[in-house]
Structures are given as C-alpha cells and as structure tokens.
PDB file of C-alpha atoms in Angstrom:
ATOM      1  CA  MET A   1      17.920  11.785  -8.659  1.00  0.00           C
ATOM      2  CA  SER A   2      19.688  13.730  -6.972  1.00  0.00           C
ATOM      3  CA  SER A   3      20.676  11.714  -4.023  1.00  0.00           C
ATOM      4  CA  ASP A   4      23.144   8.567  -4.876  1.00  0.00           C
ATOM      5  CA  LYS A   5      20.937   6.383  -3.188  1.00  0.00           C
ATOM      6  CA  CYS A   6      16.824   5.628  -4.591  1.00  0.00           C
ATOM      7  CA  PHE A   7      14.649   3.509  -4.050  1.00  0.00           C
ATOM      8  CA  LEU A   8      12.380   0.888  -6.965  1.00  0.00           C
ATOM      9  CA  SER A   9       9.265   0.006  -7.053  1.00  0.00           C
ATOM     10  CA  ILE A  10       8.234  -3.471  -8.895  1.00  0.00           C
ATOM     11  CA  ARG A  11       4.762  -4.701  -8.931  1.00  0.00           C
ATOM     12  CA  LEU A  12       3.830  -8.292  -9.130  1.00  0.00           C
ATOM     13  CA  GLU A  13       0.685 -10.032 -10.332  1.00  0.00           C
ATOM     14  CA  GLY A  14      -0.822 -11.827 -12.484  1.00  0.00           C
ATOM     15  CA  PRO A  15      -2.944 -15.544 -12.393  1.00  0.00           C
ATOM     16  CA  LEU A  16       0.062 -17.474 -11.977  1.00  0.00           C
ATOM     17  CA  GLN A  17       3.569 -17.365  -9.846  1.00  0.00           C
ATOM     18  CA  SER A  18       6.572 -19.439  -9.115  1.00  0.00           C
ATOM     19  CA  TRP A  19       9.598 -18.539  -6.846  1.00  0.00           C
ATOM     20  CA  GLY A  20      11.341 -21.695  -7.184  1.00  0.00           C
ATOM     21  CA  PHE A  21      14.312 -21.650  -4.551  1.00  0.00           C
ATOM     22  CA  ASP A  22      14.721 -25.732  -3.718  1.00  0.00           C
ATOM     23  CA  SER A  23      13.718 -27.321  -6.831  1.00  0.00           C
ATOM     24  CA  GLN A  24      15.967 -30.243  -7.707  1.00  0.00           C
ATOM     25  CA  TYR A  25      15.129 -32.521 -10.502  1.00  0.00           C
ATOM     26  CA  ASN A  26      11.167 -33.171 -10.955  1.00  0.00           C
ATOM     27  CA  ARG A  27      10.713 -31.381  -8.953  1.00  0.00           C
ATOM     28  CA  ARG A  28       9.936 -27.686  -8.919  1.00  0.00           C
ATOM     29  CA  ASN A  29       8.661 -26.401  -5.672  1.00  0.00           C
ATOM     30  CA  THR A  30       7.722 -22.532  -4.940  1.00  0.00           C
ATOM     31  CA  GLY A  31       8.299 -20.882  -1.766  1.00  0.00           C
ATOM     32  CA  LEU A  32       5.590 -17.604  -1.078  1.00  0.00           C
ATOM     33  CA  MET A  33       7.969 -14.327  -1.346  1.00  0.00           C
ATOM     34  CA  PRO A  34       9.489 -13.758  -4.641  1.00  0.00           C
ATOM     35  CA  THR A  35      12.751 -14.821  -4.297  1.00  0.00           C
ATOM     36  CA  ARG A  36      15.753 -12.677  -5.176  1.00  0.00           C
ATOM     37  CA  SER A  37      17.536 -15.077  -7.790  1.00  0.00           C
ATOM     38  CA  ALA A  38      14.121 -14.696 -10.140  1.00  0.00           C
ATOM     39  CA  ILE A  39      14.096 -10.189  -9.827  1.00  0.00           C
ATOM     40  CA  ALA A  40      17.976 -10.164 -10.710  1.00  0.00           C
ATOM     41  CA  GLY A  41      16.760 -12.552 -13.739  1.00  0.00           C
ATOM     42  CA  MET A  42      13.671 -10.554 -14.479  1.00  0.00           C
ATOM     43  CA  CYS A  43      15.698  -7.104 -14.469  1.00  0.00           C
ATOM     44  CA  CYS A  44      18.379  -9.178 -16.368  1.00  0.00           C
ATOM     45  CA  ALA A  45      15.913 -10.236 -18.977  1.00  0.00           C
ATOM     46  CA  ALA A  46      14.445  -6.324 -19.238  1.00  0.00           C
ATOM     47  CA  LEU A  47      18.292  -5.352 -20.650  1.00  0.00           C
ATOM     48  CA  GLY A  48      18.695  -7.995 -22.833  1.00  0.00           C
ATOM     49  CA  TRP A  49      21.545  -9.349 -21.052  1.00  0.00           C
ATOM     50  CA  PRO A  50      21.946 -12.639 -22.154  1.00  0.00           C
ATOM     51  CA  ARG A  51      22.624 -15.810 -19.924  1.00  0.00           C
ATOM     52  CA  GLY A  52      26.629 -16.243 -18.990  1.00  0.00           C
ATOM     53  CA  SER A  53      27.295 -12.913 -21.127  1.00  0.00           C
ATOM     54  CA  ASP A  54      29.859 -10.338 -19.336  1.00  0.00           C
ATOM     55  CA  LYS A  55      27.192  -7.779 -19.496  1.00  0.00           C
ATOM     56  CA  GLU A  56      25.030  -9.958 -17.247  1.00  0.00           C
ATOM     57  CA  GLN A  57      28.394 -10.877 -14.792  1.00  0.00           C
ATOM     58  CA  GLU A  58      28.983  -7.206 -14.636  1.00  0.00           C
ATOM     59  CA  PHE A  59      25.563  -6.708 -13.704  1.00  0.00           C
ATOM     60  CA  LEU A  60      25.011  -9.268 -11.077  1.00  0.00           C
ATOM     61  CA  ILE A  61      27.922  -7.786  -9.352  1.00  0.00           C
ATOM     62  CA  SER A  62      26.013  -4.939  -8.311  1.00  0.00           C
ATOM     63  CA  PHE A  63      22.587  -6.477  -7.656  1.00  0.00           C
ATOM     64  CA  GLY A  64      24.947  -7.931  -5.059  1.00  0.00           C
ATOM     65  CA  ALA A  65      25.022  -4.254  -2.925  1.00  0.00           C
ATOM     66  CA  VAL A  66      20.668  -3.518  -3.783  1.00  0.00           C
ATOM     67  CA  ARG A  67      18.713  -4.125  -0.224  1.00  0.00           C
ATOM     68  CA  MET A  68      15.338  -5.608  -1.617  1.00  0.00           C
ATOM     69  CA  THR A  69      12.728  -6.390   0.557  1.00  0.00           C
ATOM     70  CA  ALA A  70       9.133  -8.055  -0.601  1.00  0.00           C
ATOM     71  CA  ILE A  71       6.037  -7.385   0.599  1.00  0.00           C
ATOM     72  CA  ALA A  72       2.308  -9.784   0.286  1.00  0.00           C
ATOM     73  CA  ILE A  73       0.098  -7.806  -1.583  1.00  0.00           C
ATOM     74  CA  PRO A  74      -3.609  -9.161  -0.191  1.00  0.00           C
ATOM     75  CA  ARG A  75      -6.162  -9.422  -3.835  1.00  0.00           C
ATOM     76  CA  ASN A  76      -9.601  -8.854  -3.267  1.00  0.00           C
ATOM     77  CA  GLY A  77     -12.596 -10.963  -5.051  1.00  0.00           C
ATOM     78  CA  VAL A  78     -16.194  -9.830  -5.450  1.00  0.00           C
ATOM     79  CA  LYS A  79     -16.744 -10.059  -2.034  1.00  0.00           C
ATOM     80  CA  LYS A  80     -14.223 -10.995   0.687  1.00  0.00           C
ATOM     81  CA  GLU A  81      -8.936 -11.269  -0.191  1.00  0.00           C
ATOM     82  CA  LEU A  82      -8.845 -13.584  -2.067  1.00  0.00           C
ATOM     83  CA  PRO A  83      -6.582 -16.519  -0.666  1.00  0.00           C
ATOM     84  CA  VAL A  84      -3.387 -17.573  -2.572  1.00  0.00           C
ATOM     85  CA  ARG A  85      -2.881 -21.349  -2.983  1.00  0.00           C
ATOM     86  CA  ARG A  86      -0.276 -23.608  -4.508  1.00  0.00           C
ATOM     87  CA  LEU A  87      -1.125 -25.093  -7.228  1.00  0.00           C
ATOM     88  CA  GLN A  88       1.164 -28.210  -8.751  1.00  0.00           C
ATOM     89  CA  ASP A  89       1.386 -29.502 -12.421  1.00  0.00           C
ATOM     90  CA  TYR A  90       2.260 -32.700 -13.852  1.00  0.00           C
ATOM     91  CA  HIS A  91       3.987 -31.360 -16.560  1.00  0.00           C
ATOM     92  CA  THR A  92       5.424 -33.490 -19.433  1.00  0.00           C
ATOM     93  CA  VAL A  93       8.522 -32.462 -22.242  1.00  0.00           C
ATOM     94  CA  GLN A  94      10.109 -33.878 -24.776  1.00  0.00           C
ATOM     95  CA  ASN A  95      13.470 -33.785 -26.379  1.00  0.00           C
ATOM     96  CA  THR A  96      15.682 -31.987 -23.516  1.00  0.00           C
ATOM     97  CA  ARG A  97      18.705 -31.715 -23.316  1.00  0.00           C
ATOM     98  CA  ARG A  98      20.305 -33.504 -21.443  1.00  0.00           C
ATOM     99  CA  ALA A  99      24.245 -31.213 -19.300  1.00  0.00           C
ATOM    100  CA  SER A 100      26.277 -33.130 -21.792  1.00  0.00           C
ATOM    101  CA  GLY A 101      24.806 -31.348 -24.630  1.00  0.00           C
ATOM    102  CA  ALA A 102      23.009 -34.273 -26.053  1.00  0.00           C
ATOM    103  CA  ILE A 103      18.913 -34.070 -26.401  1.00  0.00           C
ATOM    104  CA  ASN A 104      16.835 -36.821 -24.738  1.00  0.00           C
ATOM    105  CA  ASN A 105      14.165 -37.817 -26.388  1.00  0.00           C
ATOM    106  CA  ASP A 106      12.236 -40.171 -23.580  1.00  0.00           C
ATOM    107  CA  CYS A 107       9.601 -38.043 -21.441  1.00  0.00           C
ATOM    108  CA  VAL A 108      10.194 -36.291 -18.977  1.00  0.00           C
ATOM    109  CA  LEU A 109       7.552 -36.093 -16.483  1.00  0.00           C
ATOM    110  CA  THR A 110       8.114 -33.309 -13.279  1.00  0.00           C
ATOM    111  CA  HIS A 111       5.603 -31.654 -11.095  1.00  0.00           C
ATOM    112  CA  ARG A 112       5.583 -28.193 -11.195  1.00  0.00           C
ATOM    113  CA  GLN A 113       4.352 -25.724  -8.627  1.00  0.00           C
ATOM    114  CA  TYR A 114       2.815 -22.413  -8.643  1.00  0.00           C
ATOM    115  CA  LEU A 115       0.877 -19.770  -7.356  1.00  0.00           C
ATOM    116  CA  THR A 116      -2.991 -18.341  -7.458  1.00  0.00           C
ATOM    117  CA  ASP A 117      -4.379 -15.759  -6.938  1.00  0.00           C
ATOM    118  CA  ALA A 118      -1.103 -14.185  -5.869  1.00  0.00           C
ATOM    119  CA  ALA A 119       0.193 -10.269  -5.762  1.00  0.00           C
ATOM    120  CA  PHE A 120       3.393  -8.561  -4.294  1.00  0.00           C
ATOM    121  CA  GLY A 121       6.029  -5.868  -4.377  1.00  0.00           C
ATOM    122  CA  VAL A 122       9.141  -5.661  -4.651  1.00  0.00           C
ATOM    123  CA  LEU A 123      10.750  -2.439  -3.423  1.00  0.00           C
ATOM    124  CA  LEU A 124      15.183  -2.744  -4.256  1.00  0.00           C
ATOM    125  CA  GLU A 125      17.071   0.080  -1.812  1.00  0.00           C
ATOM    126  CA  GLY A 126      20.701   1.201  -4.229  1.00  0.00           C
ATOM    127  CA  ASN A 127      22.448   3.174  -5.843  1.00  0.00           C
ATOM    128  CA  SER A 128      20.093   6.136  -7.880  1.00  0.00           C
ATOM    129  CA  LEU A 129      22.318   5.413 -11.712  1.00  0.00           C
ATOM    130  CA  PHE A 130      22.340   1.552 -11.756  1.00  0.00           C
ATOM    131  CA  LEU A 131      18.609   1.447 -10.578  1.00  0.00           C
ATOM    132  CA  GLY A 132      17.722   4.654 -12.748  1.00  0.00           C
ATOM    133  CA  GLU A 133      19.082   1.764 -15.816  1.00  0.00           C
ATOM    134  CA  ILE A 134      16.400  -0.756 -14.246  1.00  0.00           C
ATOM    135  CA  ALA A 135      13.717   1.017 -14.466  1.00  0.00           C
ATOM    136  CA  GLU A 136      14.289   2.482 -17.693  1.00  0.00           C
ATOM    137  CA  ASN A 137      13.965  -1.155 -19.198  1.00  0.00           C
ATOM    138  CA  LEU A 138      12.010  -2.433 -16.782  1.00  0.00           C
ATOM    139  CA  ALA A 139       9.547   0.107 -18.498  1.00  0.00           C
ATOM    140  CA  ASP A 140      10.308  -1.015 -22.367  1.00  0.00           C
ATOM    141  CA  PRO A 141      12.108  -4.274 -21.699  1.00  0.00           C
ATOM    142  CA  LYS A 142      14.521  -6.102 -24.286  1.00  0.00           C
ATOM    143  CA  TRP A 143      13.819  -9.529 -23.592  1.00  0.00           C
ATOM    144  CA  GLY A 144       9.971 -11.139 -22.012  1.00  0.00           C
ATOM    145  CA  ILE A 145       8.912 -10.554 -18.958  1.00  0.00           C
ATOM    146  CA  TRP A 146       7.705 -12.778 -16.307  1.00  0.00           C
ATOM    147  CA  LEU A 147       6.687 -13.970 -12.669  1.00  0.00           C
ATOM    148  CA  GLY A 148       9.322 -16.659 -11.866  1.00  0.00           C
ATOM    149  CA  ARG A 149       8.792 -19.368 -14.739  1.00  0.00           C
ATOM    150  CA  LYS A 150       7.436 -18.541 -18.874  1.00  0.00           C
ATOM    151  CA  THR A 151       4.366 -19.593 -18.660  1.00  0.00           C
ATOM    152  CA  CYS A 152       3.684 -17.128 -16.064  1.00  0.00           C
ATOM    153  CA  ILE A 153       2.915 -13.460 -17.413  1.00  0.00           C
ATOM    154  CA  PRO A 154       2.783 -10.691 -15.864  1.00  0.00           C
ATOM    155  CA  SER A 155      -1.122  -8.956 -15.644  1.00  0.00           C
ATOM    156  CA  ALA A 156       0.124  -5.662 -14.974  1.00  0.00           C
ATOM    157  CA  PRO A 157       2.591  -3.443 -15.635  1.00  0.00           C
ATOM    158  CA  VAL A 158       5.947  -4.331 -14.011  1.00  0.00           C
ATOM    159  CA  PHE A 159       7.562  -0.878 -13.131  1.00  0.00           C
ATOM    160  CA  ALA A 160       5.538   0.944 -10.090  1.00  0.00           C
ATOM    161  CA  GLY A 161       8.367   3.777 -10.107  1.00  0.00           C
ATOM    162  CA  LEU A 162      11.836   5.453  -8.991  1.00  0.00           C
ATOM    163  CA  LYS A 163      11.757   7.297  -5.943  1.00  0.00           C
ATOM    164  CA  ASP A 164      14.485   8.963  -3.787  1.00  0.00           C
ATOM    165  CA  ASN A 165      12.788   8.370  -1.020  1.00  0.00           C
ATOM    166  CA  ARG A 166      10.851   5.366   0.558  1.00  0.00           C
ATOM    167  CA  ASP A 167       7.810   6.180   1.659  1.00  0.00           C
ATOM    168  CA  ASP A 168       7.276   7.806  -1.735  1.00  0.00           C
ATOM    169  CA  ALA A 169       8.629   4.401  -3.222  1.00  0.00           C
ATOM    170  CA  LEU A 170       6.644   2.027  -0.730  1.00  0.00           C
ATOM    171  CA  ARG A 171       3.112   4.432  -1.324  1.00  0.00           C
ATOM    172  CA  LEU A 172       3.396   3.110  -4.916  1.00  0.00           C
ATOM    173  CA  LEU A 173       2.994  -0.587  -4.162  1.00  0.00           C
ATOM    174  CA  ILE A 174       0.676  -0.589  -0.584  1.00  0.00           C
ATOM    175  CA  GLY A 175      -1.320   2.894  -1.141  1.00  0.00           C
ATOM    176  CA  GLU A 176      -0.905   4.248   2.057  1.00  0.00           C
ATOM    177  CA  LYS A 177      -0.858   1.790   4.667  1.00  0.00           C
ATOM    178  CA  PRO A 178       0.995   0.724   7.183  1.00  0.00           C
ATOM    179  CA  LEU A 179       4.200  -1.326   5.943  1.00  0.00           C
ATOM    180  CA  GLU A 180       3.380  -3.190   9.058  1.00  0.00           C
ATOM    181  CA  SER A 181      -0.267  -4.640   7.595  1.00  0.00           C
ATOM    182  CA  PHE A 182       1.618  -6.398   5.461  1.00  0.00           C
ATOM    183  CA  THR A 183       3.593  -9.901   5.646  1.00  0.00           C
ATOM    184  CA  ARG A 184       6.748  -8.929   4.087  1.00  0.00           C
ATOM    185  CA  GLN A 185      10.615 -10.538   3.710  1.00  0.00           C
ATOM    186  CA  GLU A 186      13.060  -8.264   4.557  1.00  0.00           C
ATOM    187  CA  GLU A 187      16.802  -8.469   4.142  1.00  0.00           C
ATOM    188  CA  VAL A 188      19.239  -8.372   7.663  1.00  0.00           C
ATOM    189  CA  GLU A 189      22.949  -7.129   8.031  1.00  0.00           C
ATOM    190  CA  ASN A 190      23.516  -9.479  10.674  1.00  0.00           C
ATOM    191  CA  PHE A 191      22.710 -13.385  11.148  1.00  0.00           C
ATOM    192  CA  ALA A 192      21.598 -13.269  14.435  1.00  0.00           C
ATOM    193  CA  GLU A 193      18.566 -10.604  12.729  1.00  0.00           C
ATOM    194  CA  GLY A 194      17.155 -13.354  10.349  1.00  0.00           C
ATOM    195  CA  HIS A 195      15.176 -15.982  10.792  1.00  0.00           C
ATOM    196  CA  ASP A 196      16.271 -17.719   7.269  1.00  0.00           C
ATOM    197  CA  SER A 197      18.542 -18.371   5.079  1.00  0.00           C
ATOM    198  CA  LEU A 198      18.213 -19.437   1.184  1.00  0.00           C
ATOM    199  CA  PRO A 199      19.754 -19.483  -1.348  1.00  0.00           C
ATOM    200  CA  ASP A 200      18.588 -17.432  -4.056  1.00  0.00           C
ATOM    201  CA  ALA A 201      20.630 -14.905  -4.108  1.00  0.00           C
ATOM    202  CA  PRO A 202      22.675 -15.013  -7.867  1.00  0.00           C
ATOM    203  CA  VAL A 203      26.555 -14.987  -8.541  1.00  0.00           C
ATOM    204  CA  SER A 204      25.976 -16.566 -11.909  1.00  0.00           C
ATOM    205  CA  PHE A 205      23.571 -17.980 -14.233  1.00  0.00           C
ATOM    206  CA  ALA A 206      25.487 -19.536 -16.732  1.00  0.00           C
ATOM    207  CA  THR A 207      23.860 -22.909 -17.656  1.00  0.00           C
ATOM    208  CA  GLU A 208      27.104 -24.600 -17.492  1.00  0.00           C
ATOM    209  CA  ARG A 209      27.769 -22.558 -13.925  1.00  0.00           C
ATOM    210  CA  ARG A 210      24.692 -21.413 -11.970  1.00  0.00           C
ATOM    211  CA  LEU A 211      25.691 -20.553  -8.960  1.00  0.00           C
ATOM    212  CA  PHE A 212      23.554 -18.669  -6.040  1.00  0.00           C
ATOM    213  CA  SER A 213      25.060 -17.972  -2.514  1.00  0.00           C
ATOM    214  CA  PRO A 214      22.498 -17.569   0.689  1.00  0.00           C
ATOM    215  CA  ARG A 215      20.578 -15.023   1.918  1.00  0.00           C
ATOM    216  CA  ARG A 216      19.933 -14.400   5.105  1.00  0.00           C
ATOM    217  CA  VAL A 217      16.152 -13.029   5.267  1.00  0.00           C
ATOM    218  CA  ARG A 218      13.098 -12.025   8.690  1.00  0.00           C
ATOM    219  CA  THR A 219       9.392 -12.878   7.366  1.00  0.00           C
ATOM    220  CA  LEU A 220       7.238 -10.505   9.593  1.00  0.00           C
ATOM    221  CA  GLN A 221       3.514 -11.310   9.467  1.00  0.00           C
ATOM    222  CA  GLY A 222       1.062  -8.497   8.728  1.00  0.00           C
ATOM    223  CA  ILE A 223      -0.766  -6.651  11.215  1.00  0.00           C
ATOM    224  CA  SER A 224      -4.300  -6.048  11.863  1.00  0.00           C
ATOM    225  CA  SER A 225      -5.788  -2.404  12.281  1.00  0.00           C
ATOM    226  CA  ASN A 226      -7.536  -4.419  15.037  1.00  0.00           C
ATOM    227  CA  LYS A 227      -3.652  -5.613  16.970  1.00  0.00           C
ATOM    228  CA  ARG A 228      -3.083  -2.705  15.969  1.00  0.00           C
ATOM    229  CA  GLY A 229      -5.352  -1.530  18.296  1.00  0.00           C
ATOM    230  CA  ASP A 230      -7.281   1.738  15.843  1.00  0.00           C
ATOM    231  CA  GLU A 231     -10.400   1.935  15.847  1.00  0.00           C
ATOM    232  CA  PRO A 232     -12.685  -0.952  14.080  1.00  0.00           C
ATOM    233  CA  ARG A 233     -13.680  -0.247  10.698  1.00  0.00           C
ATOM    234  CA  ALA A 234     -17.130   0.274  10.709  1.00  0.00           C
TER     235      ALA A 234
END
C-alpha cells in the first residue's frame, strides 16, 4: 500500500452470530450489529495475542485509532430475502470458575441470544501497516475465529480484502450496489452527529480487568431503489 491509510474489508457470515454489549450475569443478549469489541477480539485471536498480554494492550491502543463501519447485508433464500431473527438458548454449564478462581460445582443457568440468517460486512479504516498485519493474519489466523461466541463458526472466509480506496473496499462487501441501500452503523466524530452510545470500545480484555469505553454511533436505514427514485425493476 502506497498510502498511509487503507481499508480492510471483513466478511461475517454464519448460521449463528452473537454480538453482546449489554449482557449482565445470566442474560447474554445480542445486538443487531457487530460490536467494536468483538471485531477487536477477532483480530487479536487471528494475531495470536494472549488475553491480557502486553501485545494485546499495544494492539488495543492502535485499534482505538481505527474507524469502523458495519453493514447489514441481506441473505436470499430460494424465493425471498431471509429475515434476521433473534434466537434465545436456555444454556446450562457446570464447573465454572468464580472471580476468586474457585470452581463452582453448581449448575449455572444462562439465557443466551443469537442472530440467525444474518450477514454483515465490516469496513476498518486506518493505518496501512497496522491493518495490513491484521489482514495477513485474518487470512491465516493463529487461533480460531468466531462470530461473537465460540459456537458461532464463520461459514465463509472472514478476510475479504485490503484496499487503499474506500469504494474498492466497499465493493468487496456489497458489490456494485450503492451503500445507501444497506442498513449500516457508522462511528461519528462528535456527539451531536450520533444516535446512540455503545459501551463496546475495548480498553482491556484481561480476565481480571475487562474494561470498555463508550463509542458514539449512528445507524442509518437502507433506502430501497424505488425510494431513491430509480426505475423499478421488472
């Protein structure tokens, strides 16, 4: 890449996805868009940085300068577009570890949400050397990559491409269709431009000191071709 800035395209497809940002105790919810913390964690796994390590901390500092856009990409069934649904699983697990380090022998019950029939594209904009290293490792990850949780396995390669032009990078995710026709979530530079604040910007993934800061975003609904005034398709 000749420029100091480039654009990394990430493809997120799979039968199940889960993007938690407000989970509490035994209820693990999912948002409707990929979270910044999940994308950062996915990149750390691909790079092979251990949780709470110095390498991970250096990565999160650099990742803080990266701008992220998430795009909801409709999936088509045999005759129609597949609706995205939330699925809630009644989950049981034993021998969990408490915060003190002791093993809890009681059965822990949790309600965990997932998205079904969802697909997303994520565009990362930032330093070309930094994103280039991420791209290389997403194509050949050191550790497993999941779509939010270990049960959510990608059904297509996550790495879609690395470009020095935003339009070229978007084309890898949405083809020739205009971005305005897709629902997307964009990060904003000042508070007034945003619609919501999400506590999903990772500061530390260390087990004993997980910490996140708020991220200001706006969600824009996709506009159909007819609403844009285009000629209707036959």
